[in-house]
XYZ file of C-alpha atoms in Angstrom:
158
model
C -0.057 -0.198 -0.270
C 2.813 2.256 0.108
C 2.151 4.566 2.956
C -0.684 5.690 2.119
C -4.692 4.932 3.217
C -7.412 5.649 0.541
C -10.653 6.562 0.766
C -13.700 6.771 -1.736
C -16.448 9.146 -1.366
C -20.182 7.344 -2.760
C -24.183 6.933 -2.001
C -22.068 3.127 -2.198
C -24.892 2.152 -4.606
C -22.785 -0.312 -5.808
C -19.956 -2.342 -5.106
C -16.680 -0.861 -3.245
C -12.769 -1.795 -4.111
C -11.168 -4.400 -1.477
C -9.325 -2.669 0.958
C -10.451 0.780 0.141
C -11.951 3.216 3.475
C -16.059 4.217 2.898
C -17.151 7.504 3.164
C -20.562 6.992 2.417
C -22.457 9.984 1.139
C -23.716 12.439 -2.091
C -20.881 14.741 -2.677
C -24.092 17.482 -2.531
C -24.955 16.606 0.849
C -21.368 16.485 3.051
C -22.852 18.333 6.002
C -19.093 18.890 7.209
C -18.020 15.567 7.421
C -14.418 16.037 5.759
C -13.490 20.058 6.604
C -11.084 17.898 9.604
C -9.720 15.474 7.022
C -6.511 16.024 5.341
C -6.259 14.017 1.325
C -2.388 14.208 -0.221
C -4.927 13.628 -3.046
C -8.611 14.294 -4.410
C -9.142 12.345 -7.617
C -12.534 13.523 -8.325
C -14.762 10.972 -11.478
C -17.577 12.071 -11.760
C -18.396 16.139 -11.447
C -20.331 16.853 -14.386
C -20.886 20.139 -13.460
C -19.669 23.613 -11.902
C -22.366 22.650 -8.891
C -19.825 18.699 -8.809
C -17.002 21.326 -8.286
C -18.960 23.785 -6.133
C -20.218 21.404 -3.371
C -17.235 19.182 -2.892
C -14.615 21.975 -2.813
C -16.851 23.199 -0.377
C -17.126 21.100 2.043
C -13.251 19.511 2.081
C -10.721 20.042 4.267
C -7.549 20.859 3.249
C -5.252 19.189 0.478
C -2.375 18.133 -1.793
C -3.353 17.901 -5.002
C -6.679 17.617 -7.341
C -7.281 16.010 -10.020
C -10.327 16.338 -12.206
C -11.681 13.676 -15.002
C -13.059 15.668 -17.902
C -13.561 14.156 -21.293
C -12.532 15.706 -24.298
C -16.019 16.795 -25.232
C -15.221 20.024 -24.079
C -13.148 20.628 -27.205
C -15.521 21.187 -30.590
C -15.845 18.906 -33.555
C -13.686 20.863 -36.042
C -11.041 21.021 -33.498
C -8.023 19.385 -34.870
C -7.095 16.130 -33.702
C -4.498 14.665 -31.259
C -6.170 18.002 -29.277
C -3.581 20.103 -27.347
C -3.935 21.336 -23.842
C -4.662 24.596 -25.132
C -6.905 23.560 -28.434
C -10.072 26.117 -28.021
C -12.360 24.740 -25.717
C -16.236 24.991 -26.915
C -19.321 23.383 -27.602
C -19.373 19.558 -29.180
C -22.155 19.277 -31.549
C -22.327 15.420 -31.270
C -21.117 15.754 -26.799
C -24.075 19.118 -26.123
C -24.338 20.087 -23.263
C -22.402 17.283 -21.711
C -18.993 19.136 -22.950
C -19.925 22.474 -21.972
C -20.529 21.014 -18.281
C -17.460 19.944 -17.944
C -15.947 22.999 -19.114
C -18.185 24.666 -16.974
C -17.404 22.020 -14.703
C -13.288 22.535 -15.323
C -13.686 27.309 -14.818
C -15.258 26.696 -11.612
C -12.084 24.310 -10.572
C -9.323 26.581 -11.617
C -11.111 29.372 -9.470
C -11.265 27.656 -6.668
C -7.593 25.539 -7.275
C -5.243 26.970 -9.133
C -2.813 24.664 -9.556
C -5.750 21.562 -10.161
C -4.630 18.697 -12.946
C -7.248 18.357 -15.655
C -6.692 14.743 -17.542
C -9.545 15.126 -20.309
C -9.024 11.391 -22.368
C -11.169 10.934 -25.332
C -14.514 10.072 -25.028
C -15.368 5.973 -24.747
C -12.469 5.111 -23.320
C -14.329 4.459 -19.891
C -16.406 1.561 -21.739
C -13.467 0.118 -23.269
C -12.052 -0.379 -20.168
C -14.526 0.224 -17.724
C -14.719 -4.152 -17.003
C -10.652 -3.924 -16.520
C -10.957 -1.560 -13.653
C -11.510 -1.340 -10.362
C -9.920 1.286 -8.475
C -7.088 4.779 -9.421
C -4.602 4.396 -8.066
C -0.810 7.004 -8.187
C 2.068 6.142 -7.817
C 3.727 8.308 -4.222
C 7.019 9.610 -6.424
C 3.117 10.637 -8.286
C 4.910 9.634 -11.880
C 2.169 7.658 -12.198
C -1.340 6.933 -13.398
C -3.262 4.464 -13.510
C -6.958 4.522 -14.359
C -9.258 2.097 -12.782
C -13.116 2.075 -11.479
C -14.263 3.964 -8.383
C -16.286 7.438 -7.652
C -13.616 9.272 -5.574
C -10.609 9.329 -4.256
C -8.369 10.167 -1.007
C -5.494 9.698 -0.375
C -3.972 10.156 3.335
C -0.715 9.202 4.459
C -0.346 7.036 7.284
C-alpha cells in the first residue's frame, strides 16, 4: 500500500473496491464530514458540472493535489485532432451539454484550486476499459497514473 490510506466517497450503491475506506455520502450533501480530514490527493472522476465541483470543494478540509477527470468533449468537433491542452474549448455538437457542463466544471475548479490537474481522456475510454478497471492508483512519486473504476478517491499518508 506504499503508506497510503485510500478513501472513496460515494453513496455505496455498488460493491466497493477491496481495501478502500468508504465515506458513504452524496457529494451535494456532505454536512461537514470532510472538514477535519487532510487528503494528499483528491481524484474526482464524477464531476459533470460546476455544482459538482463547487459542492465538493466547499466541503473539503485541506488537501494536497486535486485531479479532475474531465473529457475530450470540451473540444469542438471541428478542432484539429489530436487535441492539445491549449486547444480551444467550446461546445461540441455531438456531445452538447455534457461537454459544455464539463467546461464549466473545469472553470470553477481552476477558480477555486488554481494548481489543480485536469485530465481529458478521449470519449469512450471508460466503456473500453470499464470491465477491467477497479480503482485509481497514484504512485508515491506522483509520476504514474493508472485509471480504474471508482467514484472519488482520497489519499492520506499514514
